[in-house]
Amino acid sequence: MDKMNSFVEFLKSPYQSLEFLKYPDTKGSHQAICAARSLEELHPPKAKSQLPAAESTEDCVEGPLIYPLQEMAAGVAQRKMEWAAKGTHLGGVPRKAVIAAVGAFAKVTALLLNSTSVHNADTLLRLVRFRRPGVPLITVSNHISTLDDPIMWGFKGFPVMDARLARWVLAAEDICFKNSLLSYFFRLGKCIPITRGGGIYQEHMNEALERLSGGEWLHTFPEGKVCQDDAPIRRLKWGTASLIDRSPVTPIVLPIMHRGLEEVMPEKFFRGKRPPFPLWNKRINVVVGEPIEFNLPEMRKTAISTSRDVASAPTIGWPSISPHGLDEAAQRCLYVAISGRIQAAMESLRSFSKVFLKPKS
């Protein structure tokens, strides 16, 4: 305990680098890691005008760390085309048509134009088809192309064309919802628009929470953006962790790792731009993990205890809406702990996929 206290004191300098915490090993103290990351998050926010351009999008995905007023306004924000996302819209016919068309595209791309292999597909199929009624499912995966979803679901035997079983997915508003036509299409495809930098309490996150409350399947890309480098899983954004914590029924959380789609849809194909259509004759590999166990009551107690070590750090006014009585500092510690578990599971799958799914010579 003395070692942890000295470690926390060491990290209380707001300029202390925390790069080494991005990939903690099992020997480190979980509480110390949580406290250290929380200290990093609780630095006094900078004014928007003082931020470099890159920081304004990448670092602010976690929300009010820099733009706290966006959180306060989230409650009055309107949901974009929510009527089109309802299963009853025009009798459900448009949704079924879009899901079937996109599913057919995924099947053709994954199975005809390219070759796709899946490890542990039965676990995903079982949870999509046969989990207990009312129990939500969250799948999390790496994000290596703009076509990860839907192509990663196009493997043989998966019901990607079934509108009833299809996932809900968090989608970037600035990419998928640029105009009314795109917004209508993606809403029919069970996509929920997320504003980059809008924070974990933005109104569409509440919509995602409602889907989980109804026992539905939600897919997220917790890294927050496309990355085609063969590198360790980056530190995760807190949106997925907040949904796991806030869901009335604890979701089943299933990690997935995939490779090959960065070659099907490379970010820099010609003159720094993506190709106009998916490339072919590539090998796609999908590795499905096992559900991640979360003892949330115990994790909340740990978060409350750990947050006392950083109580003197400045807060920036998160809404006090935690149903479990966690203040802002405790929420942050909890989200760091949940995200750390997910990141570790994804990194384990990444390492496994490199060994198990070697390209054929």
mmCIF file of C-alpha atoms in Angstrom:
data_model
loop_
_atom_site.group_PDB
_atom_site.id
_atom_site.type_symbol
_atom_site.label_atom_id
_atom_site.label_comp_id
_atom_site.label_asym_id
_atom_site.label_seq_id
_atom_site.Cartn_x
_atom_site.Cartn_y
_atom_site.Cartn_z
ATOM 1 C CA MET A 1 0.000 0.000 0.000
ATOM 2 C CA ASP A 2 2.897 2.367 0.754
ATOM 3 C CA LYS A 3 4.306 1.646 -2.684
ATOM 4 C CA MET A 4 0.975 2.517 -4.277
ATOM 5 C CA ASN A 5 0.663 5.752 -2.288
ATOM 6 C CA SER A 6 4.144 6.856 -3.305
ATOM 7 C CA PHE A 7 3.342 5.972 -6.899
ATOM 8 C CA VAL A 8 0.180 8.087 -6.832
ATOM 9 C CA GLU A 9 2.058 10.979 -5.265
ATOM 10 C CA PHE A 10 4.691 10.679 -7.982
ATOM 11 C CA LEU A 11 1.998 10.977 -10.627
ATOM 12 C CA LYS A 12 0.345 14.049 -9.166
ATOM 13 C CA SER A 13 2.496 16.306 -11.287
ATOM 14 C CA PRO A 14 0.225 17.374 -14.180
ATOM 15 C CA TYR A 15 3.150 17.120 -16.579
ATOM 16 C CA GLN A 16 4.170 13.586 -15.697
ATOM 17 C CA SER A 17 4.178 11.333 -18.760
ATOM 18 C CA LEU A 18 1.823 8.347 -18.550
ATOM 19 C CA GLU A 19 2.823 6.674 -21.805
ATOM 20 C CA PHE A 20 3.963 3.541 -19.989
ATOM 21 C CA LEU A 21 0.437 3.011 -18.652
ATOM 22 C CA LYS A 22 -1.029 2.385 -22.091
ATOM 23 C CA TYR A 23 -0.108 -1.274 -21.938
ATOM 24 C CA PRO A 24 -0.004 -2.262 -18.263
ATOM 25 C CA ASP A 25 1.126 -5.758 -17.423
ATOM 26 C CA THR A 26 -0.375 -8.058 -14.858
ATOM 27 C CA LYS A 27 2.291 -7.201 -12.287
ATOM 28 C CA GLY A 28 1.120 -3.620 -11.878
ATOM 29 C CA SER A 29 -1.284 -2.459 -9.244
ATOM 30 C CA HIS A 30 -4.750 -2.057 -10.746
ATOM 31 C CA GLN A 31 -5.587 0.653 -8.255
ATOM 32 C CA ALA A 32 -2.409 2.574 -9.018
ATOM 33 C CA ILE A 33 -3.093 2.399 -12.752
ATOM 34 C CA CYS A 34 -6.667 3.585 -12.199
ATOM 35 C CA ALA A 35 -5.534 6.448 -9.995
ATOM 36 C CA ALA A 36 -2.787 7.476 -12.371
ATOM 37 C CA ARG A 37 -5.021 7.534 -15.411
ATOM 38 C CA SER A 38 -7.670 9.417 -13.480
ATOM 39 C CA LEU A 39 -5.091 12.033 -12.534
ATOM 40 C CA GLU A 40 -4.245 12.419 -16.183
ATOM 41 C CA GLU A 41 -7.918 12.871 -17.070
ATOM 42 C CA LEU A 42 -8.526 15.354 -14.262
ATOM 43 C CA HIS A 43 -6.023 17.954 -15.425
ATOM 44 C CA PRO A 44 -7.537 21.416 -15.644
ATOM 45 C CA PRO A 45 -9.244 21.667 -19.066
ATOM 46 C CA LYS A 46 -7.755 23.956 -21.666
ATOM 47 C CA ALA A 47 -9.726 26.579 -23.478
ATOM 48 C CA LYS A 48 -10.897 25.414 -26.896
ATOM 49 C CA SER A 49 -8.966 28.195 -28.601
ATOM 50 C CA GLN A 50 -5.716 26.936 -27.063
ATOM 51 C CA LEU A 51 -6.000 23.440 -28.504
ATOM 52 C CA PRO A 52 -4.114 22.252 -31.564
ATOM 53 C CA ALA A 53 -6.327 20.890 -34.324
ATOM 54 C CA ALA A 54 -5.449 17.234 -33.738
ATOM 55 C CA GLU A 55 -6.245 17.422 -30.033
ATOM 56 C CA SER A 56 -9.690 18.892 -30.619
ATOM 57 C CA THR A 57 -10.937 15.647 -32.194
ATOM 58 C CA GLU A 58 -8.774 12.821 -30.875
ATOM 59 C CA ASP A 59 -8.505 13.775 -27.222
ATOM 60 C CA CYS A 60 -12.033 15.058 -26.839
ATOM 61 C CA VAL A 61 -13.904 11.917 -27.840
ATOM 62 C CA GLU A 62 -14.154 11.140 -24.155
ATOM 63 C CA GLY A 63 -16.254 14.228 -23.815
ATOM 64 C CA PRO A 64 -16.156 16.911 -21.174
ATOM 65 C CA LEU A 65 -12.448 16.567 -20.483
ATOM 66 C CA ILE A 66 -12.058 19.703 -22.568
ATOM 67 C CA TYR A 67 -15.565 20.734 -23.557
ATOM 68 C CA PRO A 68 -17.682 20.292 -20.416
ATOM 69 C CA LEU A 69 -20.491 22.478 -21.743
ATOM 70 C CA GLN A 70 -21.252 19.898 -24.408
ATOM 71 C CA GLU A 71 -22.203 17.473 -21.671
ATOM 72 C CA MET A 72 -24.551 19.974 -20.050
ATOM 73 C CA ALA A 73 -26.293 20.576 -23.361
ATOM 74 C CA ALA A 74 -26.630 16.884 -24.199
ATOM 75 C CA GLY A 75 -29.890 16.514 -22.348
ATOM 76 C CA VAL A 76 -31.680 18.991 -24.587
ATOM 77 C CA ALA A 77 -30.190 17.719 -27.861
ATOM 78 C CA GLN A 78 -32.552 16.181 -30.374
ATOM 79 C CA ARG A 79 -31.991 12.731 -31.807
ATOM 80 C CA LYS A 80 -31.323 12.671 -35.526
ATOM 81 C CA MET A 81 -34.051 10.924 -37.543
ATOM 82 C CA GLU A 82 -34.985 8.659 -34.663
ATOM 83 C CA TRP A 83 -38.291 7.935 -36.377
ATOM 84 C CA ALA A 84 -36.444 6.205 -39.238
ATOM 85 C CA ALA A 85 -34.634 3.961 -36.745
ATOM 86 C CA LYS A 86 -37.880 2.543 -35.368
ATOM 87 C CA GLY A 87 -38.778 -0.969 -36.436
ATOM 88 C CA THR A 88 -42.353 0.146 -37.054
ATOM 89 C CA HIS A 89 -41.376 2.789 -39.622
ATOM 90 C CA LEU A 90 -43.474 2.024 -42.737
ATOM 91 C CA GLY A 91 -44.194 -1.411 -41.381
ATOM 92 C CA GLY A 92 -40.513 -2.245 -41.092
ATOM 93 C CA VAL A 93 -40.192 -2.734 -44.857
ATOM 94 C CA PRO A 94 -37.451 -0.107 -45.460
ATOM 95 C CA ARG A 95 -35.337 -1.496 -42.630
ATOM 96 C CA LYS A 96 -35.628 -5.050 -43.917
ATOM 97 C CA ALA A 97 -34.728 -3.927 -47.436
ATOM 98 C CA VAL A 98 -31.629 -1.999 -46.304
ATOM 99 C CA ILE A 99 -30.419 -4.745 -43.948
ATOM 100 C CA ALA A 100 -30.891 -7.369 -46.671
ATOM 101 C CA ALA A 101 -29.066 -5.270 -49.285
ATOM 102 C CA VAL A 102 -26.166 -4.404 -46.991
ATOM 103 C CA GLY A 103 -25.998 -8.006 -45.797
ATOM 104 C CA ALA A 104 -25.824 -9.252 -49.375
ATOM 105 C CA PHE A 105 -23.001 -6.785 -50.039
ATOM 106 C CA ALA A 106 -21.157 -8.111 -46.985
ATOM 107 C CA LYS A 107 -21.587 -11.724 -48.097
ATOM 108 C CA VAL A 108 -20.358 -11.018 -51.629
ATOM 109 C CA THR A 109 -17.348 -9.053 -50.396
ATOM 110 C CA ALA A 110 -16.388 -11.494 -47.638
ATOM 111 C CA LEU A 111 -17.019 -14.798 -49.405
ATOM 112 C CA LEU A 112 -16.902 -14.254 -53.184
ATOM 113 C CA LEU A 113 -14.499 -11.393 -53.749
ATOM 114 C CA ASN A 114 -12.278 -12.364 -50.805
ATOM 115 C CA SER A 115 -11.739 -15.341 -48.512
ATOM 116 C CA THR A 116 -12.830 -15.159 -44.879
ATOM 117 C CA SER A 117 -11.983 -17.471 -41.983
ATOM 118 C CA VAL A 118 -13.454 -17.225 -38.497
ATOM 119 C CA HIS A 119 -12.201 -18.646 -35.221
ATOM 120 C CA ASN A 120 -14.783 -19.419 -32.510
ATOM 121 C CA ALA A 121 -17.759 -18.318 -34.639
ATOM 122 C CA ASP A 122 -20.092 -20.563 -32.629
ATOM 123 C CA THR A 123 -19.782 -18.319 -29.565
ATOM 124 C CA LEU A 124 -20.891 -15.248 -31.510
ATOM 125 C CA LEU A 125 -23.717 -17.122 -33.254
ATOM 126 C CA ARG A 126 -24.971 -18.536 -29.971
ATOM 127 C CA LEU A 127 -25.038 -15.151 -28.265
ATOM 128 C CA VAL A 128 -26.713 -13.425 -31.212
ATOM 129 C CA ARG A 129 -29.385 -16.084 -31.619
ATOM 130 C CA PHE A 130 -29.943 -17.727 -28.257
ATOM 131 C CA ARG A 131 -28.959 -15.512 -25.303
ATOM 132 C CA ARG A 132 -31.580 -15.119 -22.603
ATOM 133 C CA PRO A 133 -34.388 -12.644 -23.374
ATOM 134 C CA GLY A 134 -33.725 -9.194 -21.947
ATOM 135 C CA VAL A 135 -29.955 -9.700 -21.700
ATOM 136 C CA PRO A 136 -28.096 -7.192 -23.905
ATOM 137 C CA LEU A 137 -24.996 -8.037 -25.919
ATOM 138 C CA ILE A 138 -22.114 -5.655 -26.611
ATOM 139 C CA THR A 139 -19.506 -6.729 -29.133
ATOM 140 C CA VAL A 140 -16.286 -4.718 -29.289
ATOM 141 C CA SER A 141 -13.652 -4.885 -31.996
ATOM 142 C CA ASN A 142 -10.644 -3.164 -33.452
ATOM 143 C CA HIS A 143 -11.305 -0.615 -36.199
ATOM 144 C CA ILE A 144 -9.104 -1.019 -39.283
ATOM 145 C CA SER A 145 -11.312 0.220 -42.132
ATOM 146 C CA THR A 146 -14.489 2.109 -42.898
ATOM 147 C CA LEU A 147 -16.031 -1.188 -44.061
ATOM 148 C CA ASP A 148 -15.332 -3.256 -40.925
ATOM 149 C CA ASP A 149 -19.059 -3.173 -40.365
ATOM 150 C CA PRO A 150 -20.766 -4.802 -42.260
ATOM 151 C CA ILE A 151 -18.105 -6.993 -43.947
ATOM 152 C CA MET A 152 -16.904 -8.569 -40.687
ATOM 153 C CA TRP A 153 -20.395 -10.067 -40.310
ATOM 154 C CA GLY A 154 -20.426 -11.509 -43.844
ATOM 155 C CA PHE A 155 -18.858 -14.868 -43.007
ATOM 156 C CA LYS A 156 -20.570 -18.149 -43.828
ATOM 157 C CA GLY A 157 -23.471 -19.035 -41.548
ATOM 158 C CA PHE A 158 -23.943 -15.622 -39.960
ATOM 159 C CA PRO A 159 -27.463 -14.100 -40.285
ATOM 160 C CA VAL A 160 -26.236 -10.713 -41.507
ATOM 161 C CA MET A 161 -29.362 -10.252 -43.678
ATOM 162 C CA ASP A 162 -31.822 -10.765 -40.810
ATOM 163 C CA ALA A 163 -33.149 -7.355 -39.719
ATOM 164 C CA ARG A 164 -34.461 -8.761 -36.440
ATOM 165 C CA LEU A 165 -31.077 -10.139 -35.356
ATOM 166 C CA ALA A 166 -28.923 -7.384 -36.853
ATOM 167 C CA ARG A 167 -26.741 -5.368 -34.512
ATOM 168 C CA TRP A 168 -27.095 -1.744 -33.590
ATOM 169 C CA VAL A 169 -23.819 0.084 -34.110
ATOM 170 C CA LEU A 170 -22.369 3.410 -33.024
ATOM 171 C CA ALA A 171 -21.433 5.362 -36.170
ATOM 172 C CA ALA A 172 -19.533 8.616 -36.604
ATOM 173 C CA GLU A 173 -21.951 11.426 -37.331
ATOM 174 C CA ASP A 174 -19.450 13.358 -39.458
ATOM 175 C CA ILE A 175 -18.993 10.386 -41.798
ATOM 176 C CA CYS A 176 -22.301 8.493 -41.949
ATOM 177 C CA PHE A 177 -24.768 11.320 -41.349
ATOM 178 C CA LYS A 178 -23.508 14.100 -43.613
ATOM 179 C CA ASN A 179 -26.884 14.757 -45.243
ATOM 180 C CA SER A 180 -30.511 13.697 -45.039
ATOM 181 C CA LEU A 181 -30.201 10.859 -47.546
ATOM 182 C CA LEU A 182 -27.233 9.262 -45.795
ATOM 183 C CA SER A 183 -28.849 9.830 -42.411
ATOM 184 C CA TYR A 184 -32.013 8.043 -43.536
ATOM 185 C CA PHE A 185 -30.044 5.136 -45.023
ATOM 186 C CA PHE A 186 -27.855 4.572 -41.958
ATOM 187 C CA ARG A 187 -30.774 4.975 -39.587
ATOM 188 C CA LEU A 188 -32.621 2.242 -41.465
ATOM 189 C CA GLY A 189 -29.460 0.162 -41.088
ATOM 190 C CA LYS A 190 -29.686 0.376 -37.276
ATOM 191 C CA CYS A 191 -26.866 2.902 -36.861
ATOM 192 C CA ILE A 192 -26.765 5.372 -33.965
ATOM 193 C CA PRO A 193 -24.986 8.669 -34.747
ATOM 194 C CA ILE A 194 -22.227 9.639 -32.351
ATOM 195 C CA THR A 195 -20.689 13.109 -32.358
ATOM 196 C CA ARG A 196 -16.919 13.039 -32.029
ATOM 197 C CA GLY A 197 -16.079 15.144 -28.999
ATOM 198 C CA GLY A 198 -19.701 15.113 -27.849
ATOM 199 C CA GLY A 199 -18.910 13.138 -24.718
ATOM 200 C CA ILE A 200 -20.196 9.972 -23.106
ATOM 201 C CA TYR A 201 -23.421 11.645 -21.962
ATOM 202 C CA GLN A 202 -24.498 12.973 -25.359
ATOM 203 C CA GLU A 203 -28.103 12.265 -26.242
ATOM 204 C CA HIS A 204 -27.381 9.522 -28.765
ATOM 205 C CA MET A 205 -25.450 7.613 -26.098
ATOM 206 C CA ASN A 206 -28.689 7.646 -24.153
ATOM 207 C CA GLU A 207 -30.344 6.143 -27.221
ATOM 208 C CA ALA A 208 -27.719 3.380 -27.254
ATOM 209 C CA LEU A 209 -28.442 2.792 -23.583
ATOM 210 C CA GLU A 210 -32.136 2.403 -24.388
ATOM 211 C CA ARG A 211 -31.293 -0.287 -26.946
ATOM 212 C CA LEU A 212 -29.308 -2.155 -24.314
ATOM 213 C CA SER A 213 -32.158 -1.734 -21.843
ATOM 214 C CA GLY A 214 -34.330 -3.558 -24.364
ATOM 215 C CA GLY A 215 -31.930 -6.508 -24.431
ATOM 216 C CA GLU A 216 -30.576 -5.771 -27.911
ATOM 217 C CA TRP A 217 -27.174 -6.234 -29.529
ATOM 218 C CA LEU A 218 -24.870 -3.234 -29.853
ATOM 219 C CA HIS A 219 -21.493 -3.176 -31.606
ATOM 220 C CA THR A 220 -18.862 -0.553 -30.797
ATOM 221 C CA PHE A 221 -15.373 0.367 -31.935
ATOM 222 C CA PRO A 222 -13.951 1.562 -28.610
ATOM 223 C CA GLU A 223 -10.657 2.751 -30.108
ATOM 224 C CA GLY A 224 -12.671 5.627 -31.571
ATOM 225 C CA LYS A 225 -11.181 5.819 -35.058
ATOM 226 C CA VAL A 226 -9.704 3.782 -37.892
ATOM 227 C CA CYS A 227 -6.090 2.674 -37.450
ATOM 228 C CA GLN A 228 -4.431 0.460 -40.077
ATOM 229 C CA ASP A 229 -1.069 0.138 -38.338
ATOM 230 C CA ASP A 230 -0.112 -3.257 -36.989
ATOM 231 C CA ALA A 231 0.254 -1.948 -33.456
ATOM 232 C CA PRO A 232 -1.027 -2.777 -29.962
ATOM 233 C CA ILE A 233 -4.605 -1.840 -29.161
ATOM 234 C CA ARG A 234 -4.717 1.838 -28.315
ATOM 235 C CA ARG A 235 -6.149 3.211 -25.120
ATOM 236 C CA LEU A 236 -9.930 2.912 -25.376
ATOM 237 C CA LYS A 237 -12.491 5.674 -25.205
ATOM 238 C CA TRP A 238 -14.871 5.539 -22.281
ATOM 239 C CA GLY A 239 -18.194 5.392 -24.114
ATOM 240 C CA THR A 240 -18.462 1.607 -24.108
ATOM 241 C CA ALA A 241 -17.460 1.416 -20.440
ATOM 242 C CA SER A 242 -20.117 3.962 -19.495
ATOM 243 C CA LEU A 243 -22.795 1.938 -21.324
ATOM 244 C CA ILE A 244 -21.739 -1.236 -19.519
ATOM 245 C CA ASP A 245 -21.976 0.562 -16.173
ATOM 246 C CA ARG A 246 -25.251 2.364 -16.860
ATOM 247 C CA SER A 247 -27.168 -0.524 -18.447
ATOM 248 C CA PRO A 248 -29.964 -1.787 -16.138
ATOM 249 C CA VAL A 249 -28.948 -5.367 -16.970
ATOM 250 C CA THR A 250 -25.211 -6.005 -17.176
ATOM 251 C CA PRO A 251 -24.471 -6.742 -20.844
ATOM 252 C CA ILE A 252 -22.572 -9.713 -22.155
ATOM 253 C CA VAL A 253 -19.367 -8.187 -23.547
ATOM 254 C CA LEU A 254 -17.722 -10.115 -26.367
ATOM 255 C CA PRO A 255 -14.339 -9.033 -27.829
ATOM 256 C CA ILE A 256 -13.558 -9.583 -31.519
ATOM 257 C CA MET A 257 -10.336 -9.048 -33.438
ATOM 258 C CA HIS A 258 -10.109 -9.041 -37.221
ATOM 259 C CA ARG A 259 -7.394 -8.639 -39.847
ATOM 260 C CA GLY A 260 -7.395 -8.152 -43.601
ATOM 261 C CA LEU A 261 -9.994 -5.428 -44.052
ATOM 262 C CA GLU A 262 -7.226 -2.838 -44.036
ATOM 263 C CA GLU A 263 -6.251 -4.393 -47.384
ATOM 264 C CA VAL A 264 -9.817 -4.588 -48.658
ATOM 265 C CA MET A 265 -10.373 -0.882 -47.977
ATOM 266 C CA PRO A 266 -6.992 0.823 -47.441
ATOM 267 C CA GLU A 267 -7.073 4.391 -46.188
ATOM 268 C CA LYS A 268 -4.329 5.476 -48.606
ATOM 269 C CA PHE A 269 -4.830 3.612 -51.860
ATOM 270 C CA PHE A 270 -4.270 6.252 -54.521
ATOM 271 C CA ARG A 271 -3.130 9.791 -53.847
ATOM 272 C CA GLY A 272 -3.849 9.354 -50.172
ATOM 273 C CA LYS A 273 -7.497 8.361 -50.676
ATOM 274 C CA ARG A 274 -9.540 5.207 -50.254
ATOM 275 C CA PRO A 275 -10.489 3.129 -53.318
ATOM 276 C CA PRO A 276 -14.008 3.769 -54.701
ATOM 277 C CA PHE A 277 -14.977 0.140 -54.046
ATOM 278 C CA PRO A 278 -13.664 -2.792 -51.981
ATOM 279 C CA LEU A 279 -10.584 -4.552 -53.286
ATOM 280 C CA TRP A 280 -10.610 -8.291 -53.927
ATOM 281 C CA ASN A 281 -8.498 -11.436 -53.595
ATOM 282 C CA LYS A 282 -7.603 -10.592 -49.989
ATOM 283 C CA ARG A 283 -7.641 -12.785 -46.884
ATOM 284 C CA ILE A 284 -9.908 -11.715 -44.013
ATOM 285 C CA ASN A 285 -9.484 -13.300 -40.582
ATOM 286 C CA VAL A 286 -11.909 -12.874 -37.697
ATOM 287 C CA VAL A 287 -11.125 -14.085 -34.172
ATOM 288 C CA VAL A 288 -14.011 -14.188 -31.709
ATOM 289 C CA GLY A 289 -13.038 -14.242 -28.044
ATOM 290 C CA GLU A 290 -14.933 -15.357 -24.959
ATOM 291 C CA PRO A 291 -17.293 -13.101 -22.967
ATOM 292 C CA ILE A 292 -15.538 -10.780 -20.522
ATOM 293 C CA GLU A 293 -16.719 -11.145 -16.933
ATOM 294 C CA PHE A 294 -17.400 -7.928 -15.005
ATOM 295 C CA ASN A 295 -18.132 -7.943 -11.284
ATOM 296 C CA LEU A 296 -19.554 -4.434 -11.420
ATOM 297 C CA PRO A 297 -20.594 -4.112 -7.745
ATOM 298 C CA GLU A 298 -17.037 -4.944 -6.659
ATOM 299 C CA MET A 299 -15.523 -2.738 -9.360
ATOM 300 C CA ARG A 300 -17.662 0.196 -8.205
ATOM 301 C CA LYS A 301 -16.455 -0.251 -4.630
ATOM 302 C CA THR A 302 -12.861 -0.295 -5.838
ATOM 303 C CA ALA A 303 -13.476 2.809 -7.951
ATOM 304 C CA ILE A 304 -14.898 4.711 -4.979
ATOM 305 C CA SER A 305 -11.931 3.697 -2.835
ATOM 306 C CA THR A 306 -9.385 4.574 -5.508
ATOM 307 C CA SER A 307 -11.028 7.909 -6.295
ATOM 308 C CA ARG A 308 -10.240 9.123 -2.773
ATOM 309 C CA ASP A 309 -6.577 9.204 -3.755
ATOM 310 C CA VAL A 310 -7.368 11.783 -6.434
ATOM 311 C CA ALA A 311 -10.117 13.686 -4.653
ATOM 312 C CA SER A 312 -8.021 16.848 -4.565
ATOM 313 C CA ALA A 313 -7.764 16.917 -8.357
ATOM 314 C CA PRO A 314 -10.024 19.438 -10.128
ATOM 315 C CA THR A 315 -13.372 18.295 -11.468
ATOM 316 C CA ILE A 316 -15.115 19.692 -14.495
ATOM 317 C CA GLY A 317 -18.779 19.150 -13.844
ATOM 318 C CA TRP A 318 -19.965 15.805 -15.179
ATOM 319 C CA PRO A 319 -23.713 15.423 -14.708
ATOM 320 C CA SER A 320 -24.413 13.677 -11.399
ATOM 321 C CA ILE A 321 -26.551 10.955 -12.921
ATOM 322 C CA SER A 322 -24.809 7.792 -11.801
ATOM 323 C CA PRO A 323 -27.522 5.369 -10.669
ATOM 324 C CA HIS A 324 -25.042 3.782 -8.271
ATOM 325 C CA GLY A 325 -24.049 6.882 -6.337
ATOM 326 C CA LEU A 326 -20.630 7.368 -7.910
ATOM 327 C CA ASP A 327 -19.282 10.904 -8.056
ATOM 328 C CA GLU A 328 -17.287 12.180 -11.000
ATOM 329 C CA ALA A 329 -13.903 10.913 -9.827
ATOM 330 C CA ALA A 330 -15.284 7.459 -9.019
ATOM 331 C CA GLN A 331 -16.997 7.229 -12.390
ATOM 332 C CA ARG A 332 -13.734 7.975 -14.104
ATOM 333 C CA CYS A 333 -11.879 5.330 -12.131
ATOM 334 C CA LEU A 334 -14.599 2.811 -12.937
ATOM 335 C CA TYR A 335 -14.543 3.599 -16.658
ATOM 336 C CA VAL A 336 -10.753 3.285 -16.704
ATOM 337 C CA ALA A 337 -10.983 -0.123 -15.018
ATOM 338 C CA ILE A 338 -13.684 -1.426 -17.377
ATOM 339 C CA SER A 339 -11.866 -0.086 -20.432
ATOM 340 C CA GLY A 340 -8.646 -1.665 -19.198
ATOM 341 C CA ARG A 341 -10.296 -5.083 -19.004
ATOM 342 C CA ILE A 342 -11.653 -4.738 -22.539
ATOM 343 C CA GLN A 343 -8.334 -3.466 -23.888
ATOM 344 C CA ALA A 344 -6.463 -6.382 -22.303
ATOM 345 C CA ALA A 345 -8.902 -8.896 -23.830
ATOM 346 C CA MET A 346 -8.595 -7.302 -27.270
ATOM 347 C CA GLU A 347 -4.810 -7.218 -27.048
ATOM 348 C CA SER A 348 -4.787 -10.887 -26.092
ATOM 349 C CA LEU A 349 -6.873 -11.688 -29.178
ATOM 350 C CA ARG A 350 -4.554 -9.581 -31.317
ATOM 351 C CA SER A 351 -1.549 -11.568 -30.131
ATOM 352 C CA PHE A 352 -3.410 -14.836 -30.661
ATOM 353 C CA SER A 353 -4.448 -13.874 -34.193
ATOM 354 C CA LYS A 354 -0.852 -13.154 -35.195
ATOM 355 C CA VAL A 355 0.195 -16.673 -34.150
ATOM 356 C CA PHE A 356 -2.876 -18.662 -35.158
ATOM 357 C CA LEU A 357 -3.818 -16.924 -38.395
ATOM 358 C CA LYS A 358 -0.518 -16.666 -40.205
ATOM 359 C CA PRO A 359 -0.922 -15.923 -43.928
ATOM 360 C CA LYS A 360 -0.566 -18.947 -46.146
ATOM 361 C CA SER A 361 2.705 -19.090 -48.059
#
